[in-house]
PDB file of C-alpha atoms and ligand atoms in Angstrom:
ATOM      1  CA  MET K 297     -18.636  30.347  59.738  1.00  0.00           C
ATOM      2  CA  THR K 298     -16.169  32.877  58.152  1.00  0.00           C
ATOM      3  CA  ASP K 299     -15.999  33.968  54.150  1.00  0.00           C
ATOM      4  CA  THR K 300     -12.871  31.837  53.898  1.00  0.00           C
ATOM      5  CA  GLU K 301     -14.141  28.927  56.103  1.00  0.00           C
ATOM      6  CA  LEU K 302     -17.110  28.021  53.998  1.00  0.00           C
ATOM      7  CA  THR K 303     -14.942  28.099  50.613  1.00  0.00           C
ATOM      8  CA  SER K 304     -12.056  25.876  51.981  1.00  0.00           C
ATOM      9  CA  GLY K 305     -13.992  23.945  54.771  1.00  0.00           C
ATOM     10  CA  ASP K 306     -16.561  22.047  55.329  1.00  0.00           C
ATOM     11  CA  PHE K 307     -19.267  23.357  53.328  1.00  0.00           C
ATOM     12  CA  THR K 308     -21.684  20.768  54.347  1.00  0.00           C
ATOM     13  CA  GLN K 309     -21.762  23.098  58.247  1.00  0.00           C
ATOM     14  CA  SER K 310     -23.643  26.478  56.310  1.00  0.00           C
ATOM     15  CA  ALA K 311     -26.451  26.679  58.521  1.00  0.00           C
ATOM     16  CA  GLU K 312     -27.887  29.401  56.192  1.00  0.00           C
ATOM     17  CA  PRO K 313     -27.446  29.113  51.567  1.00  0.00           C
ATOM     18  CA  PHE K 314     -26.838  32.625  50.973  1.00  0.00           C
ATOM     19  CA  ARG K 315     -24.033  32.959  51.455  1.00  0.00           C
ATOM     20  CA  LEU K 316     -22.519  29.843  50.376  1.00  0.00           C
ATOM     21  CA  PHE K 317     -24.481  31.240  47.191  1.00  0.00           C
ATOM     22  CA  ALA K 318     -21.835  34.098  47.480  1.00  0.00           C
ATOM     23  CA  ALA K 319     -18.430  32.771  48.069  1.00  0.00           C
ATOM     24  CA  TRP K 320     -19.170  29.988  45.345  1.00  0.00           C
ATOM     25  CA  LEU K 321     -19.964  32.450  42.621  1.00  0.00           C
ATOM     26  CA  LYS K 322     -17.739  34.322  44.160  1.00  0.00           C
ATOM     27  CA  ASP K 323     -14.853  31.552  43.204  1.00  0.00           C
ATOM     28  CA  ALA K 324     -16.974  31.184  39.947  1.00  0.00           C
ATOM     29  CA  THR K 325     -16.138  35.028  39.439  1.00  0.00           C
ATOM     30  CA  ALA K 326     -12.186  34.492  40.055  1.00  0.00           C
ATOM     31  CA  GLN K 327     -12.054  31.165  38.719  1.00  0.00           C
ATOM     32  CA  GLU K 328     -15.031  30.179  35.303  1.00  0.00           C
ATOM     33  CA  PRO K 329     -12.621  31.981  31.544  1.00  0.00           C
ATOM     34  CA  ASN K 330     -15.572  33.503  31.245  1.00  0.00           C
ATOM     35  CA  ASP K 331     -19.815  33.981  32.494  1.00  0.00           C
ATOM     36  CA  PRO K 332     -19.651  32.914  35.648  1.00  0.00           C
ATOM     37  CA  ASN K 333     -22.910  33.823  36.200  1.00  0.00           C
ATOM     38  CA  ALA K 334     -24.258  32.140  33.118  1.00  0.00           C
ATOM     39  CA  VAL K 335     -27.176  29.335  34.425  1.00  0.00           C
ATOM     40  CA  ALA K 336     -28.977  26.560  32.947  1.00  0.00           C
ATOM     41  CA  LEU K 337     -33.608  27.995  33.585  1.00  0.00           C
ATOM     42  CA  ALA K 338     -35.977  25.342  33.154  1.00  0.00           C
ATOM     43  CA  THR K 339     -39.548  25.472  32.733  1.00  0.00           C
ATOM     44  CA  VAL K 340     -41.969  23.700  31.454  1.00  0.00           C
ATOM     45  CA  ASP K 341     -44.436  25.258  28.995  1.00  0.00           C
ATOM     46  CA  THR K 342     -48.406  24.051  28.357  1.00  0.00           C
ATOM     47  CA  ASP K 343     -48.502  20.516  28.089  1.00  0.00           C
ATOM     48  CA  GLY K 344     -45.417  19.459  30.831  1.00  0.00           C
ATOM     49  CA  LEU K 345     -43.047  19.309  28.609  1.00  0.00           C
ATOM     50  CA  PRO K 346     -39.607  20.396  30.207  1.00  0.00           C
ATOM     51  CA  ASP K 347     -37.487  22.723  28.869  1.00  0.00           C
ATOM     52  CA  VAL K 348     -34.111  24.355  29.391  1.00  0.00           C
ATOM     53  CA  ARG K 349     -31.827  27.040  27.580  1.00  0.00           C
ATOM     54  CA  MET K 350     -29.154  29.362  29.736  1.00  0.00           C
ATOM     55  CA  VAL K 351     -29.374  33.050  31.282  1.00  0.00           C
ATOM     56  CA  LEU K 352     -27.152  35.158  33.013  1.00  0.00           C
ATOM     57  CA  LEU K 353     -27.562  35.669  36.476  1.00  0.00           C
ATOM     58  CA  LYS K 354     -28.103  39.327  37.371  1.00  0.00           C
ATOM     59  CA  GLY K 355     -28.989  39.464  40.933  1.00  0.00           C
ATOM     60  CA  PHE K 356     -29.480  37.602  43.920  1.00  0.00           C
ATOM     61  CA  ASP K 357     -30.007  37.937  47.949  1.00  0.00           C
ATOM     62  CA  GLU K 358     -32.513  36.974  50.461  1.00  0.00           C
ATOM     63  CA  HIS K 359     -35.265  37.241  48.200  1.00  0.00           C
ATOM     64  CA  GLY K 360     -33.629  35.319  45.089  1.00  0.00           C
ATOM     65  CA  PHE K 361     -32.053  34.486  42.408  1.00  0.00           C
ATOM     66  CA  VAL K 362     -32.831  37.634  39.068  1.00  0.00           C
ATOM     67  CA  PHE K 363     -33.182  36.645  35.419  1.00  0.00           C
ATOM     68  CA  TYR K 364     -34.238  39.218  32.570  1.00  0.00           C
ATOM     69  CA  THR K 365     -35.760  38.719  29.084  1.00  0.00           C
ATOM     70  CA  ASN K 366     -37.991  38.956  26.523  1.00  0.00           C
ATOM     71  CA  PHE K 367     -41.254  38.679  28.408  1.00  0.00           C
ATOM     72  CA  GLU K 368     -42.728  37.026  24.368  1.00  0.00           C
ATOM     73  CA  SER K 369     -39.774  34.787  24.281  1.00  0.00           C
ATOM     74  CA  ALA K 370     -40.764  31.081  24.705  1.00  0.00           C
ATOM     75  CA  LYS K 371     -39.581  30.645  28.431  1.00  0.00           C
ATOM     76  CA  GLY K 372     -41.373  34.024  29.595  1.00  0.00           C
ATOM     77  CA  ARG K 373     -44.675  32.546  28.474  1.00  0.00           C
ATOM     78  CA  GLU K 374     -43.831  29.769  30.207  1.00  0.00           C
ATOM     79  CA  ILE K 375     -42.890  31.493  33.223  1.00  0.00           C
ATOM     80  CA  LEU K 376     -46.170  33.545  32.852  1.00  0.00           C
ATOM     81  CA  ALA K 377     -48.310  30.372  32.331  1.00  0.00           C
ATOM     82  CA  THR K 378     -46.524  29.155  35.483  1.00  0.00           C
ATOM     83  CA  MET K 379     -45.139  31.442  37.946  1.00  0.00           C
ATOM     84  CA  LYS K 380     -42.156  28.658  38.146  1.00  0.00           C
ATOM     85  CA  ALA K 381     -39.189  28.565  37.433  1.00  0.00           C
ATOM     86  CA  ALA K 382     -35.531  25.856  38.312  1.00  0.00           C
ATOM     87  CA  MET K 383     -32.199  27.058  37.235  1.00  0.00           C
ATOM     88  CA  CYS K 384     -29.203  25.107  37.662  1.00  0.00           C
ATOM     89  CA  PHE K 385     -25.476  26.740  37.843  1.00  0.00           C
ATOM     90  CA  HIS K 386     -22.291  24.864  36.764  1.00  0.00           C
ATOM     91  CA  TRP K 387     -19.019  25.744  37.879  1.00  0.00           C
ATOM     92  CA  LYS K 388     -16.675  23.059  35.732  1.00  0.00           C
ATOM     93  CA  SER K 389     -13.206  24.452  37.011  1.00  0.00           C
ATOM     94  CA  LEU K 390     -14.568  24.641  40.159  1.00  0.00           C
ATOM     95  CA  ARG K 391     -16.697  20.992  39.886  1.00  0.00           C
ATOM     96  CA  ARG K 392     -20.034  22.426  41.641  1.00  0.00           C
ATOM     97  CA  GLN K 393     -22.930  23.299  41.290  1.00  0.00           C
ATOM     98  CA  VAL K 394     -25.799  24.742  42.862  1.00  0.00           C
ATOM     99  CA  ARG K 395     -29.531  24.038  41.880  1.00  0.00           C
ATOM    100  CA  VAL K 396     -32.278  26.319  42.986  1.00  0.00           C
ATOM    101  CA  ARG K 397     -35.409  26.348  42.624  1.00  0.00           C
ATOM    102  CA  GLY K 398     -39.648  27.708  43.246  1.00  0.00           C
ATOM    103  CA  PRO K 399     -42.509  30.195  42.855  1.00  0.00           C
ATOM    104  CA  VAL K 400     -41.016  33.172  40.039  1.00  0.00           C
ATOM    105  CA  GLU K 401     -42.189  36.738  41.001  1.00  0.00           C
ATOM    106  CA  ILE K 402     -41.665  39.677  38.201  1.00  0.00           C
ATOM    107  CA  VAL K 403     -38.647  42.401  39.491  1.00  0.00           C
ATOM    108  CA  THR K 404     -40.212  45.319  40.254  1.00  0.00           C
ATOM    109  CA  ASP K 405     -40.323  48.501  36.237  1.00  0.00           C
ATOM    110  CA  ALA K 406     -37.894  50.527  38.771  1.00  0.00           C
ATOM    111  CA  GLU K 407     -35.501  47.181  39.587  1.00  0.00           C
ATOM    112  CA  ALA K 408     -35.715  46.910  35.828  1.00  0.00           C
ATOM    113  CA  ASP K 409     -35.483  50.068  34.184  1.00  0.00           C
ATOM    114  CA  GLU K 410     -32.428  50.187  36.607  1.00  0.00           C
ATOM    115  CA  TYR K 411     -30.389  47.243  34.831  1.00  0.00           C
ATOM    116  CA  PHE K 412     -31.602  48.001  31.416  1.00  0.00           C
ATOM    117  CA  ALA K 413     -30.099  51.269  31.460  1.00  0.00           C
ATOM    118  CA  THR K 414     -26.690  49.791  32.621  1.00  0.00           C
ATOM    119  CA  ARG K 415     -26.906  47.372  29.468  1.00  0.00           C
ATOM    120  CA  PRO K 416     -24.698  48.718  25.973  1.00  0.00           C
ATOM    121  CA  ARG K 417     -26.910  51.299  23.536  1.00  0.00           C
ATOM    122  CA  GLY K 418     -26.887  47.940  20.902  1.00  0.00           C
ATOM    123  CA  SER K 419     -28.016  45.950  23.953  1.00  0.00           C
ATOM    124  CA  ARG K 420     -31.125  48.253  24.483  1.00  0.00           C
ATOM    125  CA  ILE K 421     -31.958  48.579  21.112  1.00  0.00           C
ATOM    126  CA  GLY K 422     -31.295  44.670  20.621  1.00  0.00           C
ATOM    127  CA  ALA K 423     -34.269  44.414  23.296  1.00  0.00           C
ATOM    128  CA  TRP K 424     -36.880  46.570  20.691  1.00  0.00           C
ATOM    129  CA  ALA K 425     -35.124  45.127  17.675  1.00  0.00           C
ATOM    130  CA  SER K 426     -35.249  41.865  18.163  1.00  0.00           C
ATOM    131  CA  LYS K 427     -39.461  38.869  18.897  1.00  0.00           C
ATOM    132  CA  GLN K 428     -37.881  37.285  20.737  1.00  0.00           C
ATOM    133  CA  SER K 429     -38.269  32.660  20.277  1.00  0.00           C
ATOM    134  CA  ARG K 430     -40.042  33.903  17.110  1.00  0.00           C
ATOM    135  CA  PRO K 431     -39.104  32.496  13.346  1.00  0.00           C
ATOM    136  CA  LEU K 432     -36.714  35.428  11.936  1.00  0.00           C
ATOM    137  CA  GLU K 433     -37.099  35.088   8.494  1.00  0.00           C
ATOM    138  CA  SER K 434     -33.650  36.060   7.345  1.00  0.00           C
ATOM    139  CA  ARG K 435     -30.169  37.389   8.575  1.00  0.00           C
ATOM    140  CA  PHE K 436     -31.409  40.919   7.660  1.00  0.00           C
ATOM    141  CA  ALA K 437     -34.105  40.337   8.156  1.00  0.00           C
ATOM    142  CA  LEU K 438     -33.133  41.200  12.179  1.00  0.00           C
ATOM    143  CA  GLU K 439     -30.493  44.287  10.989  1.00  0.00           C
ATOM    144  CA  LYS K 440     -32.860  45.728   8.943  1.00  0.00           C
ATOM    145  CA  ALA K 441     -35.500  46.523  12.029  1.00  0.00           C
ATOM    146  CA  VAL K 442     -31.261  46.886  14.553  1.00  0.00           C
ATOM    147  CA  ALA K 443     -31.414  49.804  12.137  1.00  0.00           C
ATOM    148  CA  GLU K 444     -35.058  51.009  12.045  1.00  0.00           C
ATOM    149  CA  TYR K 445     -34.502  51.108  15.880  1.00  0.00           C
ATOM    150  CA  THR K 446     -31.428  52.247  16.122  1.00  0.00           C
ATOM    151  CA  ALA K 447     -32.475  55.737  14.008  1.00  0.00           C
ATOM    152  CA  ARG K 448     -36.413  55.558  15.988  1.00  0.00           C
ATOM    153  CA  HIS K 449     -34.068  56.020  18.816  1.00  0.00           C
ATOM    154  CA  ALA K 450     -30.858  58.205  17.820  1.00  0.00           C
ATOM    155  CA  ILE K 451     -31.605  61.354  20.171  1.00  0.00           C
ATOM    156  CA  GLY K 452     -32.181  60.471  24.132  1.00  0.00           C
ATOM    157  CA  GLU K 453     -32.534  57.759  26.023  1.00  0.00           C
ATOM    158  CA  ILE K 454     -34.060  54.627  24.964  1.00  0.00           C
ATOM    159  CA  PRO K 455     -36.757  53.597  27.350  1.00  0.00           C
ATOM    160  CA  ARG K 456     -37.345  49.298  28.701  1.00  0.00           C
ATOM    161  CA  PRO K 457     -39.116  47.823  25.916  1.00  0.00           C
ATOM    162  CA  ALA K 458     -42.609  47.010  28.161  1.00  0.00           C
ATOM    163  CA  HIS K 459     -42.346  43.374  27.724  1.00  0.00           C
ATOM    164  CA  TRP K 460     -38.850  43.376  27.677  1.00  0.00           C
ATOM    165  CA  SER K 461     -37.997  42.483  32.334  1.00  0.00           C
ATOM    166  CA  GLY K 462     -36.622  40.210  35.018  1.00  0.00           C
ATOM    167  CA  PHE K 463     -37.737  37.568  37.222  1.00  0.00           C
ATOM    168  CA  ARG K 464     -37.085  36.209  40.576  1.00  0.00           C
ATOM    169  CA  ILE K 465     -37.211  32.979  41.389  1.00  0.00           C
ATOM    170  CA  VAL K 466     -38.306  32.619  45.011  1.00  0.00           C
ATOM    171  CA  PRO K 467     -36.358  29.900  45.941  1.00  0.00           C
ATOM    172  CA  SER K 468     -37.909  27.196  47.885  1.00  0.00           C
ATOM    173  CA  GLN K 469     -35.264  24.906  47.711  1.00  0.00           C
ATOM    174  CA  ILE K 470     -31.223  25.799  47.624  1.00  0.00           C
ATOM    175  CA  GLU K 471     -29.149  22.909  46.825  1.00  0.00           C
ATOM    176  CA  PHE K 472     -24.835  22.356  46.704  1.00  0.00           C
ATOM    177  CA  TRP K 473     -23.463  19.475  45.140  1.00  0.00           C
ATOM    178  CA  HIS K 474     -20.087  20.065  45.682  1.00  0.00           C
ATOM    179  CA  ASP K 475     -17.290  16.510  43.592  1.00  0.00           C
ATOM    180  CA  ARG K 476     -15.500  14.149  46.053  1.00  0.00           C
ATOM    181  CA  PRO K 477     -13.122  11.273  44.374  1.00  0.00           C
ATOM    182  CA  PHE K 478     -15.266   8.441  43.383  1.00  0.00           C
ATOM    183  CA  ARG K 479     -18.450  10.324  42.673  1.00  0.00           C
ATOM    184  CA  LEU K 480     -18.628  10.834  46.695  1.00  0.00           C
ATOM    185  CA  HIS K 481     -19.717  13.890  45.589  1.00  0.00           C
ATOM    186  CA  ASP K 482     -20.821  16.097  48.729  1.00  0.00           C
ATOM    187  CA  ARG K 483     -24.274  17.236  48.149  1.00  0.00           C
ATOM    188  CA  ILE K 484     -26.574  19.774  51.228  1.00  0.00           C
ATOM    189  CA  VAL K 485     -30.184  20.694  50.010  1.00  0.00           C
ATOM    190  CA  PHE K 486     -31.685  23.650  51.765  1.00  0.00           C
ATOM    191  CA  THR K 487     -35.414  23.361  52.014  1.00  0.00           C
ATOM    192  CA  ARG K 488     -37.478  26.832  52.461  1.00  0.00           C
ATOM    193  CA  ALA K 489     -39.045  26.147  56.297  1.00  0.00           C
ATOM    194  CA  ALA K 490     -42.965  27.207  56.937  1.00  0.00           C
ATOM    195  CA  ASP K 491     -41.221  29.990  59.587  1.00  0.00           C
ATOM    196  CA  GLY K 492     -39.261  31.835  56.534  1.00  0.00           C
ATOM    197  CA  GLY K 493     -35.952  29.528  58.019  1.00  0.00           C
ATOM    198  CA  TRP K 494     -34.311  27.118  56.435  1.00  0.00           C
ATOM    199  CA  GLU K 495     -34.304  23.248  56.727  1.00  0.00           C
ATOM    200  CA  LYS K 496     -30.994  21.501  55.992  1.00  0.00           C
ATOM    201  CA  ASP K 497     -30.553  17.837  54.778  1.00  0.00           C
ATOM    202  CA  ARG K 498     -27.548  16.040  53.985  1.00  0.00           C
ATOM    203  CA  LEU K 499     -28.423  13.710  50.474  1.00  0.00           C
ATOM    204  CA  TYR K 500     -26.627  10.548  49.279  1.00  0.00           C
ATOM    205  CA  PRO K 501     -24.458  11.486  46.112  1.00  0.00           C
TER     206      PRO K 501
HETATM  207  C1  FMN W 154     -24.071  32.033  28.151  1.00  0.00           C
HETATM  208  C2  FMN W 154     -25.566  32.645  28.314  1.00  0.00           C
HETATM  209  C3  FMN W 154     -26.490  33.431  28.845  1.00  0.00           C
HETATM  210  C4  FMN W 154     -27.541  34.363  28.268  1.00  0.00           C
HETATM  211  N1  FMN W 154     -27.452  35.121  28.985  1.00  0.00           N
HETATM  212  C5  FMN W 154     -29.263  35.506  28.363  1.00  0.00           C
HETATM  213  C6  FMN W 154     -29.917  36.218  29.670  1.00  0.00           C
HETATM  214  O1  FMN W 154     -29.759  36.713  30.239  1.00  0.00           O
HETATM  215  N2  FMN W 154     -31.126  36.276  28.821  1.00  0.00           N
HETATM  216  C7  FMN W 154     -32.191  36.060  27.913  1.00  0.00           C
HETATM  217  O2  FMN W 154     -33.362  36.220  27.200  1.00  0.00           O
HETATM  218  N3  FMN W 154     -31.180  35.322  26.890  1.00  0.00           N
HETATM  219  C8  FMN W 154     -30.368  34.563  27.563  1.00  0.00           C
HETATM  220  N4  FMN W 154     -29.405  33.826  26.835  1.00  0.00           N
HETATM  221  C9  FMN W 154     -30.531  33.203  25.418  1.00  0.00           C
HETATM  222  C10 FMN W 154     -30.936  32.075  25.354  1.00  0.00           C
HETATM  223  O3  FMN W 154     -30.458  31.360  25.491  1.00  0.00           O
HETATM  224  C11 FMN W 154     -32.409  32.093  24.877  1.00  0.00           C
HETATM  225  O4  FMN W 154     -31.450  31.159  23.826  1.00  0.00           O
HETATM  226  C12 FMN W 154     -33.134  32.969  24.160  1.00  0.00           C
HETATM  227  O5  FMN W 154     -33.189  33.685  26.053  1.00  0.00           O
HETATM  228  C13 FMN W 154     -34.554  31.870  23.227  1.00  0.00           C
HETATM  229  O6  FMN W 154     -35.022  31.224  25.059  1.00  0.00           O
HETATM  230  P1  FMN W 154     -36.717  31.178  25.188  1.00  0.00           P
HETATM  231  O7  FMN W 154     -36.003  30.788  23.832  1.00  0.00           O
HETATM  232  O8  FMN W 154     -36.340  29.367  25.270  1.00  0.00           O
HETATM  233  O9  FMN W 154     -37.314  31.763  25.392  1.00  0.00           O
HETATM  234  C14 FMN W 154     -28.197  33.265  27.201  1.00  0.00           C
HETATM  235  C15 FMN W 154     -27.456  31.408  26.553  1.00  0.00           C
HETATM  236  C16 FMN W 154     -25.880  31.978  26.408  1.00  0.00           C
HETATM  237  C17 FMN W 154     -25.253  30.932  26.208  1.00  0.00           C
END
């Protein structure tokens, strides 16, 4: 299928998920008012209780879907304990949903360093100053930490904190959903086969 057919034609004919995802993300980037790469990230804690929050997708290819975070945050600890996660994109104006689930890998240090270096200086300072997900006594305490790290890194490059890196969900399943009238939506799910290829099923809506 051509890229145009992937988005304007019948997406359920698509033979593999990554080109289809790329085409849908491209559409979202053109149409969503902000954060087309925002995605709900689901994890489970050590009691098996689910947890969910938004993150930004910062890369994807046939190896998986990458986002960055503080590894000492709730999500960081939950993923490090299970090495599993799921994601759900919802592009409201396109009426499309994509779900991804599978085991998780940690990105390489080189990959994390490369992305960290592209972040605005204030965000790099913030990665040092924020003890993400832990109790914060006051806004002032955060601003003080930011001021301290700003002074400490006044000159030269800001290194990536060891606790800040990326996770890659290596999909075992990717599902595409598109709104159709009377809730008779189209759904297709790709499941990774033993030989590394993809099996495709259409699902009842
Ligand atoms: C649109 C949006 C994008 C976000 N992107 C990220 C992100 O890429 N990484 C991150 O650590 N937190 C991101 N956040 C904040 C998280 O939703 C969450 O509040 C924070 O990471 C702490 O989550 P946790 O306590 O479950 O670890 C984002 C929030 C929103 C609303």
